[in-house]
Amino acid sequence: SHVSKKNEDLTKAWKGKTEQLLKIDEHDFTMRPAFGGPAIPVGVDVQVESLDSISEVDMDFTMTLYLRHYWKDERLSFSSTNNKSRTFDGRLVKKIWVPDVFFVHSKRSFIHDTTTDNIMLRVFPDGHVLYSMRVTVTAMCNMDFSRFPLDSQTCSLELESYAYTDEDLMLYWKNGNESLKTDEKISLSQFLIQKFHTTSRLAFYSSTGWYNRLYINFTLRRHIFFFLLQTYFPATLMVMLSWVSFWIDRRAVPARVSLGITTVLTMSTIITGVNASMPRVSYIKAVDIYLWVSFVFVFLSVLEYAAVNYLTTVQERKERKLREKFSCSCGIPHSKTMMLDGNYSESDANSLAGYTRNQMVPEEEKPEKVVVHLAMSNESNSSRKRGLRGYVGLRIIQNTHAIDKYSRLIFPGTYIVFNLIYWSVFS
């Protein structure tokens, strides 16, 4: 009989006691406490649960936090023998007055509702109220990218009453800087969180008046290592690769041209990739300075070879005219001359086998531009090849243009100086 006995249904009894406890029906909660009197103080404290994302393109940040309000409403006071508070969920919030705090400059925000609305209301016997909610908000953050990616950003989340001016509602940080708590596990992939702090001041609207505004300020410093690997290091390698052409024979046109064009296109790809993930700001960023100076270095290495190639062509044209003029004035119809510039074949060498030393032009008759004449006697093929091999090796060394020699020193030296100035200024 004890098992079959029905338990007493306490739901209706508790509902009646709740309404009687808070006396909700006896007051008009559409008006604030002490309506028509002095401003009601509303203290605020915040615990930041997570800093979800920072977007450079949209210039905003997303933060999840516990927002808590503290005020006194004597209409909610109740008698209690043990002086303990009573805790309620979000269903009671719709029946009483709560502060109308909103996020200034917010783009999107919502109160979490899984599994139910994440709202808590705690009422004390003397009428003091604690109102807490879990909110995710996306707010605007004006960022300055002039030092990107060696920059630090300061963003703020702003809280303010929407309807009540400072004459009706005094919004303040409940415990000063201690009112802001952060989870120790908060971290971001690209940023190091340096500082969280609170401030407050009055905000004026021309149509409605003065309002108390609270600020949650935080400072972020960007991690540089990612950009060193993805941007700075590849750009530096491309610049160094473009210098390789200064050590390539000036007559190897396909090699030097293709190397120059490849480095130019690669630098263009790096610049495009960096700017694709950034907002279209109208000022120059620090990374732009580095990439565009690197691009100029690569581009100048291509122009350097264009100058070398042009001057080489002009020099050869002059030498050809001198050689034709000299061959006509020397009066030796049966002699043959040949100028070596480092490009020769074995057949060219063998064709000179029958030349004798007496067919050479005297030293004093040579023009200003040296024309090389080879005279070979009937020596063995091996001795002729050894002589030509050493001579051509010397000619390849001498075939380097003066511009190439200077460029091997000027380009690396200037780029090193630029790097020293750049990192000393922006780091």
XYZ file of C-alpha atoms in Angstrom:
427
model
C 0.000 0.000 0.000
C 2.980 2.246 0.637
C 4.213 1.691 -2.960
C 0.845 2.442 -4.487
C 0.443 5.655 -2.517
C 0.622 8.677 -4.804
C 3.191 11.312 -4.090
C 1.809 14.761 -3.378
C 1.870 17.033 -6.449
C 3.993 20.005 -5.335
C 4.095 21.806 -8.692
C 1.003 23.916 -8.214
C 1.875 24.621 -4.614
C 5.389 25.835 -5.575
C 4.026 27.970 -8.391
C 1.713 29.745 -6.005
C 4.470 30.270 -3.485
C 6.779 31.686 -6.182
C 4.306 34.303 -7.299
C 3.494 35.168 -3.732
C 7.183 35.253 -2.836
C 8.127 37.889 -5.427
C 4.768 39.693 -5.572
C 5.109 40.199 -9.316
C 1.427 40.891 -9.909
C 1.328 43.719 -7.373
C 3.752 46.009 -9.270
C 4.143 47.518 -12.729
C 7.494 46.273 -13.990
C 7.323 48.250 -17.239
C 8.955 51.094 -15.283
C 12.403 51.074 -13.755
C 12.946 50.918 -9.989
C 12.450 54.280 -8.251
C 10.773 55.618 -11.379
C 10.777 59.429 -11.406
C 13.468 59.555 -8.735
C 17.280 59.520 -8.873
C 19.207 57.381 -11.331
C 19.349 53.697 -10.477
C 22.912 52.349 -10.218
C 23.530 49.233 -12.343
C 26.875 47.544 -11.800
C 28.376 45.381 -14.548
C 31.034 42.719 -14.588
C 32.155 40.500 -17.461
C 33.948 37.200 -17.802
C 35.350 36.636 -21.281
C 34.974 32.982 -22.201
C 36.659 33.085 -25.606
C 37.901 35.445 -28.262
C 36.677 33.488 -31.255
C 38.106 35.284 -34.271
C 39.706 38.467 -35.571
C 38.920 39.390 -39.180
C 41.202 41.860 -40.961
C 39.036 41.880 -44.082
C 35.797 42.746 -42.232
C 37.602 44.692 -39.487
C 35.710 43.023 -36.672
C 36.113 40.499 -33.865
C 33.869 37.860 -32.289
C 33.779 37.341 -28.541
C 31.806 35.037 -26.227
C 31.295 36.330 -22.700
C 29.266 36.091 -19.514
C 27.567 39.457 -18.992
C 26.325 40.140 -15.447
C 24.247 43.052 -14.104
C 23.747 44.043 -10.469
C 21.022 46.393 -9.209
C 18.458 46.737 -6.451
C 14.697 46.536 -7.039
C 12.759 46.747 -3.763
C 9.669 45.461 -5.540
C 11.351 42.030 -5.660
C 12.229 41.913 -1.943
C 10.820 39.042 0.058
C 10.913 37.752 3.595
C 13.335 34.941 4.343
C 14.256 33.226 7.566
C 17.719 32.130 6.378
C 18.509 35.239 4.251
C 19.351 33.076 1.229
C 18.879 34.127 -2.368
C 16.513 32.528 -4.839
C 17.679 31.544 -8.331
C 15.461 31.545 -11.443
C 15.971 30.946 -15.165
C 15.097 33.050 -18.189
C 11.328 32.627 -17.863
C 11.132 35.108 -15.005
C 13.136 37.740 -16.900
C 10.176 38.407 -19.193
C 8.001 39.387 -16.218
C 10.269 41.879 -14.415
C 12.323 44.951 -15.248
C 15.911 44.336 -16.407
C 18.509 46.836 -17.732
C 18.344 47.407 -21.492
C 22.083 47.176 -22.094
C 23.186 46.764 -25.730
C 26.524 46.496 -27.553
C 27.518 49.661 -29.387
C 28.945 49.129 -32.895
C 27.976 45.457 -32.839
C 27.225 43.728 -36.134
C 25.698 40.499 -34.820
C 24.969 39.174 -31.343
C 22.857 36.468 -29.737
C 22.127 34.858 -26.383
C 22.943 31.159 -26.407
C 19.830 29.013 -26.222
C 21.106 25.430 -25.982
C 19.517 23.616 -24.327
C 17.495 26.520 -23.008
C 18.221 30.256 -22.914
C 21.512 30.747 -21.079
C 20.052 33.265 -18.630
C 20.186 33.261 -14.854
C 18.381 35.524 -12.385
C 19.274 35.518 -8.702
C 17.150 37.543 -6.270
C 18.170 38.355 -2.682
C 15.692 39.000 0.158
C 16.523 42.743 0.295
C 15.737 43.162 -3.426
C 19.273 42.998 -4.827
C 19.315 41.251 -8.198
C 22.030 39.443 -10.172
C 21.162 39.038 -13.847
C 23.599 36.937 -15.927
C 23.557 35.827 -19.543
C 25.938 34.119 -21.985
C 26.342 36.166 -25.145
C 28.324 35.915 -28.378
C 28.838 39.260 -30.089
C 30.587 40.342 -33.286
C 31.627 43.982 -33.061
C 33.508 46.454 -35.210
C 37.189 47.127 -34.593
C 38.932 49.940 -36.438
C 42.349 48.517 -37.315
C 45.433 50.315 -38.547
C 47.472 48.182 -40.964
C 50.269 50.659 -41.649
C 52.703 48.376 -39.764
C 51.143 45.046 -40.878
C 52.239 42.307 -40.185
C 54.467 43.821 -37.487
C 51.478 45.534 -35.900
C 49.499 45.585 -32.667
C 45.744 46.171 -32.644
C 43.552 47.596 -29.870
C 39.867 46.723 -30.014
C 37.018 47.477 -27.630
C 33.565 46.128 -26.883
C 31.231 48.921 -25.769
C 28.168 48.549 -23.511
C 25.466 51.160 -23.044
C 21.834 51.525 -22.038
C 19.634 52.067 -25.043
C 16.716 53.949 -23.478
C 17.873 55.374 -20.149
C 20.185 58.388 -19.998
C 22.599 59.000 -17.150
C 19.751 60.784 -15.289
C 17.764 57.530 -15.118
C 20.392 54.770 -15.133
C 23.981 54.968 -13.921
C 25.947 52.199 -15.603
C 29.333 51.488 -13.991
C 31.956 48.766 -13.597
C 31.092 47.007 -10.351
C 34.687 46.426 -9.197
C 36.748 48.655 -11.493
C 39.397 46.718 -13.425
C 38.588 43.650 -11.330
C 35.196 43.591 -13.029
C 36.785 42.017 -16.114
C 37.906 38.394 -15.913
C 39.313 36.289 -18.728
C 39.712 32.577 -19.230
C 43.360 31.555 -19.030
C 42.922 29.309 -22.063
C 42.070 32.178 -24.418
C 44.399 32.097 -27.428
C 44.389 33.057 -31.088
C 46.296 31.568 -33.996
C 47.688 34.852 -35.333
C 47.664 37.065 -32.237
C 49.111 37.207 -28.764
C 46.671 38.758 -26.274
C 48.730 41.321 -24.388
C 46.242 43.146 -22.205
C 42.588 43.298 -21.108
C 41.325 46.371 -19.231
C 38.162 48.393 -18.623
C 37.325 52.070 -19.089
C 34.150 54.143 -18.990
C 32.972 57.550 -20.121
C 29.887 59.495 -21.155
C 28.595 59.343 -24.722
C 26.473 62.134 -26.159
C 23.704 61.874 -28.742
C 22.322 65.147 -30.054
C 18.700 63.992 -29.991
C 18.536 62.005 -26.753
C 21.287 63.187 -24.376
C 24.147 61.726 -22.333
C 24.625 58.023 -21.661
C 27.062 56.020 -19.556
C 29.222 53.833 -21.766
C 31.479 50.994 -20.609
C 34.459 49.715 -22.593
C 36.147 46.311 -22.633
C 39.550 47.072 -24.191
C 42.050 44.457 -25.290
C 45.372 44.736 -27.088
C 46.580 42.131 -29.581
C 50.067 41.686 -31.017
C 50.394 39.739 -34.242
C 52.636 36.680 -34.435
C 55.312 37.345 -37.079
C 56.631 33.816 -37.588
C 53.814 32.808 -39.974
C 54.541 35.780 -42.240
C 58.281 35.161 -42.103
C 57.704 31.675 -43.526
C 54.975 32.546 -46.010
C 55.976 36.007 -47.240
C 59.336 37.463 -46.197
C 61.499 34.369 -46.630
C 60.154 33.439 -50.142
C 60.484 37.063 -51.288
C 64.090 37.205 -50.085
C 64.895 33.925 -51.853
C 63.441 35.254 -55.114
C 65.619 38.355 -54.897
C 68.706 36.230 -54.222
C 67.768 33.917 -57.102
C 67.642 36.873 -59.473
C 71.299 37.627 -58.617
C 72.364 34.243 -60.035
C 72.085 35.691 -63.531
C 75.079 37.990 -62.808
C 77.314 34.896 -62.755
C 75.887 33.403 -65.990
C 77.699 34.078 -69.287
C 76.259 37.191 -70.887
C 75.879 35.324 -74.212
C 73.536 32.721 -72.623
C 70.463 34.759 -73.506
C 67.767 32.064 -72.904
C 69.130 31.206 -69.453
C 69.333 34.758 -68.148
C 66.042 35.942 -69.662
C 64.043 32.947 -68.414
C 65.552 33.295 -64.913
C 64.634 36.975 -64.766
C 61.080 36.479 -65.992
C 60.510 33.561 -63.585
C 61.559 35.586 -60.538
C 59.437 38.562 -61.621
C 56.317 36.394 -62.012
C 56.938 34.651 -58.680
C 57.208 37.997 -56.890
C 53.942 39.094 -58.514
C 52.258 35.926 -57.210
C 53.521 36.551 -53.659
C 52.256 40.149 -53.704
C 48.853 39.077 -55.032
C 48.522 36.336 -52.403
C 49.239 38.719 -49.519
C 46.814 41.399 -50.732
C 44.036 38.858 -51.350
C 43.660 38.272 -47.598
C 43.744 41.960 -46.659
C 41.187 44.778 -46.850
C 41.624 47.232 -49.698
C 43.096 50.040 -47.639
C 44.263 53.220 -49.328
C 47.586 53.496 -47.481
C 50.849 51.571 -47.712
C 51.426 48.673 -45.320
C 54.812 47.583 -43.994
C 54.640 44.311 -45.932
C 53.913 46.279 -49.125
C 57.141 48.221 -48.696
C 59.173 45.028 -48.338
C 57.510 43.167 -51.211
C 57.589 46.061 -53.654
C 61.220 46.912 -52.920
C 62.027 43.229 -53.459
C 60.043 43.329 -56.695
C 62.044 46.365 -57.835
C 65.305 44.503 -57.118
C 64.145 41.549 -59.208
C 62.964 43.833 -61.995
C 66.251 45.745 -62.013
C 68.175 42.488 -62.428
C 66.208 41.900 -65.666
C 66.941 45.444 -66.834
C 70.596 44.909 -65.922
C 70.862 42.035 -68.388
C 69.023 44.077 -71.038
C 71.713 46.751 -70.635
C 74.521 44.156 -70.740
C 73.091 42.513 -73.847
C 72.646 45.846 -75.628
C 76.166 47.060 -74.813
C 77.597 43.704 -75.899
C 75.832 44.006 -79.257
C 77.129 47.560 -79.733
C 80.668 46.432 -78.847
C 80.563 43.526 -81.297
C 79.332 45.810 -84.039
C 82.259 48.160 -83.487
C 84.732 45.278 -83.403
C 83.307 43.903 -86.648
C 83.745 47.256 -88.366
C 87.286 47.563 -87.046
C 88.097 44.037 -88.151
C 86.747 44.638 -91.675
C 88.628 47.910 -91.914
C 91.810 46.327 -90.599
C 91.654 43.333 -92.941
C 91.355 45.650 -95.938
C 94.286 47.848 -94.927
C 96.720 45.133 -93.953
C 97.433 44.015 -97.524
C 97.685 40.266 -96.817
C 95.156 38.677 -99.179
C 95.991 35.046 -98.334
C 95.950 35.323 -94.551
C 92.901 34.350 -92.511
C 91.943 35.854 -89.171
C 89.543 34.636 -86.537
C 88.234 36.326 -83.398
C 87.428 34.101 -80.454
C 84.794 35.214 -78.010
C 84.569 32.006 -76.042
C 82.163 30.228 -78.419
C 84.073 27.864 -80.681
C 83.893 24.365 -82.070
C 86.528 21.754 -82.656
C 86.139 22.191 -86.403
C 87.067 25.854 -85.970
C 90.199 24.834 -84.148
C 91.165 22.213 -86.738
C 90.645 24.693 -89.557
C 93.462 26.780 -88.107
C 95.969 23.961 -88.192
C 97.699 25.197 -91.341
C 98.302 28.741 -90.131
C 101.903 29.679 -89.560
C 103.239 32.246 -87.117
C 104.604 34.453 -89.952
C 101.013 34.995 -91.131
C 100.173 36.772 -87.880
C 99.723 40.502 -87.813
C 102.443 42.337 -85.916
C 101.545 43.423 -82.380
C 101.989 47.106 -83.075
C 99.406 47.046 -85.885
C 96.519 45.948 -83.635
C 93.671 48.444 -83.102
C 92.429 49.614 -79.703
C 89.903 46.798 -79.454
C 91.912 43.587 -79.192
C 91.268 41.136 -82.047
C 92.549 37.683 -81.297
C 94.482 35.898 -84.078
C 95.451 32.269 -83.745
C 98.481 30.916 -85.501
C 99.064 27.222 -85.277
C 101.839 25.088 -86.735
C 101.594 21.397 -87.549
C 101.481 20.328 -83.917
C 99.652 17.302 -82.637
C 95.905 17.484 -82.102
C 96.249 16.961 -78.353
C 98.602 19.899 -77.874
C 96.319 22.141 -79.960
C 93.293 21.169 -77.857
C 95.088 21.826 -74.596
C 96.165 25.255 -75.792
C 92.671 26.168 -76.957
C 91.048 24.888 -73.774
C 93.179 27.133 -71.583
C 92.719 30.080 -73.882
C 88.923 29.739 -74.038
C 88.737 29.419 -70.243
C 90.548 32.723 -70.006
C 88.203 34.277 -72.559
C 85.095 33.167 -70.614
C 86.428 34.931 -67.536
C 87.223 38.009 -69.591
C 83.802 37.786 -71.274
C 82.041 39.048 -68.136
C 80.764 42.549 -68.715
C 81.805 45.312 -66.332
C 78.146 45.890 -65.394
C 77.872 42.267 -64.211
C 80.982 42.679 -62.063
C 79.606 45.761 -60.337
C 76.124 44.251 -59.984
C 77.507 41.281 -58.031
C 78.466 43.708 -55.288
C 75.960 46.547 -55.598
C 72.733 44.466 -55.628
C 73.446 42.290 -52.526
C 74.980 45.208 -50.642
C 72.025 47.514 -51.274
C 69.506 44.798 -50.371
C 71.285 44.057 -47.081
C 71.241 47.772 -46.198
C 67.523 47.923 -47.015
C 66.810 44.935 -44.737
C 68.746 46.483 -41.866
C 66.801 49.743 -42.166
C 63.441 47.966 -42.616
C 63.687 45.672 -39.588
C 65.135 48.380 -37.366
C 62.216 50.698 -38.191
C 59.284 48.245 -38.049
C 60.347 45.685 -35.460
